GROMACS .gro file of N, CA and C in nm:
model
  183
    1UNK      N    1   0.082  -0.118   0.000
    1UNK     CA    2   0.000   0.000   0.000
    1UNK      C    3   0.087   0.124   0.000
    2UNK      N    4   0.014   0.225  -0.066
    2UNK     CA    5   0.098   0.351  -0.073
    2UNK      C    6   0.121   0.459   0.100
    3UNK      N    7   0.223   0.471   0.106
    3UNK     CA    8   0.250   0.582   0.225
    3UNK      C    9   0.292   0.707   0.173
    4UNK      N   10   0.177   0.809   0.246
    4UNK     CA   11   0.262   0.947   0.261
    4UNK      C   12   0.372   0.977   0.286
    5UNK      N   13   0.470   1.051   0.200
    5UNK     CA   14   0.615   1.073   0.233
    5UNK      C   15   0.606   1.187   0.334
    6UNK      N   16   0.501   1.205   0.391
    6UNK     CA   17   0.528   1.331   0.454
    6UNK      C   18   0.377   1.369   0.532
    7UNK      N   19   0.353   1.371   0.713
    7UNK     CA   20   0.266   1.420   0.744
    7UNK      C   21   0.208   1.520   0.730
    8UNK      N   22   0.032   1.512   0.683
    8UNK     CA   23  -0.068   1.578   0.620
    8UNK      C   24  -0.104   1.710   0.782
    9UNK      N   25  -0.086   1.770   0.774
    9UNK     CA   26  -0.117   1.924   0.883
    9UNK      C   27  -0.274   1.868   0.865
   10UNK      N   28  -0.345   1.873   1.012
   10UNK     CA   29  -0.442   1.917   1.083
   10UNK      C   30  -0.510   2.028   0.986
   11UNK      N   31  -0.461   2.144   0.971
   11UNK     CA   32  -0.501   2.220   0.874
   11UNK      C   33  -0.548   2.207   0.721
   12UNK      N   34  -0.495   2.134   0.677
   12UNK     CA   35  -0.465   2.088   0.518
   12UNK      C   36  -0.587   1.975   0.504
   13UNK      N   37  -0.574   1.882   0.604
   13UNK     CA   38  -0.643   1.800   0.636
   13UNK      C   39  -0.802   1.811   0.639
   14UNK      N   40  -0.869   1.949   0.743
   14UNK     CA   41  -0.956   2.003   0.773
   14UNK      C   42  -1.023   2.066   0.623
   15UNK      N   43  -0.946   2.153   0.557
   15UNK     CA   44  -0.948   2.230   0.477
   15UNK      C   45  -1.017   2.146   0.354
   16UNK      N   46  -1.016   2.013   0.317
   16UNK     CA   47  -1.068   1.927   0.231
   16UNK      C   48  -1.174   1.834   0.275
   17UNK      N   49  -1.188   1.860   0.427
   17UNK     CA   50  -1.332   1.793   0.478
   17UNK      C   51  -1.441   1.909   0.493
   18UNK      N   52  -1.393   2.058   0.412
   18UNK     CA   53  -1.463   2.129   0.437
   18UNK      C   54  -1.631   2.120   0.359
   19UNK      N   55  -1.618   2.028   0.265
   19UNK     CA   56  -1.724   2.025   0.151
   19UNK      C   57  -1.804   1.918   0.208
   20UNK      N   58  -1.788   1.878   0.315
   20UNK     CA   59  -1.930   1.714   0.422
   20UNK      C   60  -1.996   1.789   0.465
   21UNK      N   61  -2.080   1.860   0.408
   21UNK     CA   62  -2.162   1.919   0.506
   21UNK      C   63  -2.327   1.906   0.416
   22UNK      N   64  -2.435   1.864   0.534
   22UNK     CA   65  -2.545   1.848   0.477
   22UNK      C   66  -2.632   2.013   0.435
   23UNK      N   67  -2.734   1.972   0.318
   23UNK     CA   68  -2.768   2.048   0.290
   23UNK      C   69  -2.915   2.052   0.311
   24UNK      N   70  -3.002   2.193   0.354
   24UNK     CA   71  -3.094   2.212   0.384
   24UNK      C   72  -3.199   2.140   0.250
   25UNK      N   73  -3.332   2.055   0.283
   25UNK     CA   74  -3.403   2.016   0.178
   25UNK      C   75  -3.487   2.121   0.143
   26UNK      N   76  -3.529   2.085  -0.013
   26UNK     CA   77  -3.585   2.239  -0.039
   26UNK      C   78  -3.716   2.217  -0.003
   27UNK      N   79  -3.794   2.303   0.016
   27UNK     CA   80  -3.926   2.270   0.065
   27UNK      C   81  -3.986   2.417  -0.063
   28UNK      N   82  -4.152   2.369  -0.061
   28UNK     CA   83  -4.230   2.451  -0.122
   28UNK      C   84  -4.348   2.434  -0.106
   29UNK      N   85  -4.448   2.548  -0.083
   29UNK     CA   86  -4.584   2.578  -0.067
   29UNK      C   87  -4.672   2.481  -0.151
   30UNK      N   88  -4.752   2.386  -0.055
   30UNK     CA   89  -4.858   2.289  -0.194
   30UNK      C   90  -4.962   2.381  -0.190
   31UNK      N   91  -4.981   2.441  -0.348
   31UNK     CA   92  -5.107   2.494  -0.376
   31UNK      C   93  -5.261   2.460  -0.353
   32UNK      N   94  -5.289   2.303  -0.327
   32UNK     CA   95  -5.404   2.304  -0.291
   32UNK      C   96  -5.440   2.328  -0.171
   33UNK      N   97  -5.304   2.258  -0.028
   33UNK     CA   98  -5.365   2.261   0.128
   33UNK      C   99  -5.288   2.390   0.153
   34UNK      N  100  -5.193   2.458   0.115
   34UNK     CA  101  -5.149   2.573   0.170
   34UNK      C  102  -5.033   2.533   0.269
   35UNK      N  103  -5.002   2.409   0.261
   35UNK     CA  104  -4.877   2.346   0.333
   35UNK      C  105  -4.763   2.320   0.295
   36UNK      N  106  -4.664   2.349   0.386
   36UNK     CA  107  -4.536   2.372   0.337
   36UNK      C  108  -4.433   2.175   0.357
   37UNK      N  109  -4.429   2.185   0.206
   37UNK     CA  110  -4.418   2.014   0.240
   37UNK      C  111  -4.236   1.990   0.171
   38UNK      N  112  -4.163   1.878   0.139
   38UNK     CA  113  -4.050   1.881   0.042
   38UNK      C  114  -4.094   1.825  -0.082
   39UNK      N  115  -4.023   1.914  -0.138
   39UNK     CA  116  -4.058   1.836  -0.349
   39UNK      C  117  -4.012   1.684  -0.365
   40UNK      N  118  -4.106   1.686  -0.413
   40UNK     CA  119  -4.093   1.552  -0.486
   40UNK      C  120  -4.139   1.430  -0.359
   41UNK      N  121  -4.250   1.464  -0.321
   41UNK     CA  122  -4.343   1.417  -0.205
   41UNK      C  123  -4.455   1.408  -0.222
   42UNK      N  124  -4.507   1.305  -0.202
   42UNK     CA  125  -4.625   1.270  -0.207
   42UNK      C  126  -4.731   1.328  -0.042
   43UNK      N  127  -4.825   1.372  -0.092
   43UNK     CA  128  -4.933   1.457   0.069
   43UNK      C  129  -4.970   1.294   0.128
   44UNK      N  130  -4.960   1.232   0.208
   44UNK     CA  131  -4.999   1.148   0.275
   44UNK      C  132  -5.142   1.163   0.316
   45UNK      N  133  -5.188   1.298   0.381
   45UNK     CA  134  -5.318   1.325   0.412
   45UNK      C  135  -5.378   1.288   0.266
   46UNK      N  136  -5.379   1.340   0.180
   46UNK     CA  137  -5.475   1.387   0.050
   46UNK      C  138  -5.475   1.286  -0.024
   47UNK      N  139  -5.339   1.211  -0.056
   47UNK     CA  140  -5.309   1.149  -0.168
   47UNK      C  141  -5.233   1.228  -0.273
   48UNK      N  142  -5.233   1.332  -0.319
   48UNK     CA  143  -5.213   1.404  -0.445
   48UNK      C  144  -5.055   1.435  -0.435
   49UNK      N  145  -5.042   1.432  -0.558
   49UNK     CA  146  -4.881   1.506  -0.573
   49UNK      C  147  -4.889   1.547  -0.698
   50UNK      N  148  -4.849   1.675  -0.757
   50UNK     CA  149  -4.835   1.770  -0.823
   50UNK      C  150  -5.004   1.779  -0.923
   51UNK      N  151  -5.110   1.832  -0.780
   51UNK     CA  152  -5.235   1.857  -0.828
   51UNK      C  153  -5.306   1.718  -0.886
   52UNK      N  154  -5.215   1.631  -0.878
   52UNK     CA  155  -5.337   1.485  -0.909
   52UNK      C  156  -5.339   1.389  -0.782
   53UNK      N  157  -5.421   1.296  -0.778
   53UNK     CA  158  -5.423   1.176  -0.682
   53UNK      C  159  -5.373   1.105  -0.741
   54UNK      N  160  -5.294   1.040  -0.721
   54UNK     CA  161  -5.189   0.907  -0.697
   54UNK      C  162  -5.223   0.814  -0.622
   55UNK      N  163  -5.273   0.810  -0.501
   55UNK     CA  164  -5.297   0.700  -0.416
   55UNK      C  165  -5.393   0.751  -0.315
   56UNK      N  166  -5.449   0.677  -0.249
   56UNK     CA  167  -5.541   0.644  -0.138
   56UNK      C  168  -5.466   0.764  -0.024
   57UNK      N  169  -5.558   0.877   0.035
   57UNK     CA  170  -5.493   0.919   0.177
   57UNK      C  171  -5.581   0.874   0.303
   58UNK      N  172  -5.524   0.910   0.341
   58UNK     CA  173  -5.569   0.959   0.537
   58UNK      C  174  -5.699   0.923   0.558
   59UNK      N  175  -5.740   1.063   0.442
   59UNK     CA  176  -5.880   1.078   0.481
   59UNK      C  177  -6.009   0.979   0.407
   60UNK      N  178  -5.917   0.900   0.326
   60UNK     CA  179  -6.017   0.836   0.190
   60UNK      C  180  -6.049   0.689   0.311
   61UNK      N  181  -6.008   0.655   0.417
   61UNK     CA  182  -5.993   0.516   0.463
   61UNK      C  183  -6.098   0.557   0.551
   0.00000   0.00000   0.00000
């Protein structure tokens, strides 16, 4: 296996773990309930996702 010819600084080190960092999910207003949900989500209550029903909700059972 390959070895560093030479110890990597704490600094140097840090400086390239700077990019692990999680990112906020985007969220957006659903036009029919007025609820703030994430894209590309299906409403569990309603059923609907992007203004159609897709499946059975909450309230259909």
């Amino acid at each position: 296996m390959a070895h560093p010819k030479r110890k990597i600084s704490k600094t140097r080190r840090d400086k390239r773990r700077t990019h692990y960092k999680l990112s906020e999910p985007t969220l957006f207003t659903d036009p029919t309930t007025g609820e703030t949900t994430q894209m590309h989500r299906v409403n569990l209550e309603t059923g609907m996702y992007r203004g159609r029903k897709v499946m059975k909700g909450r309230e259909d059972y």
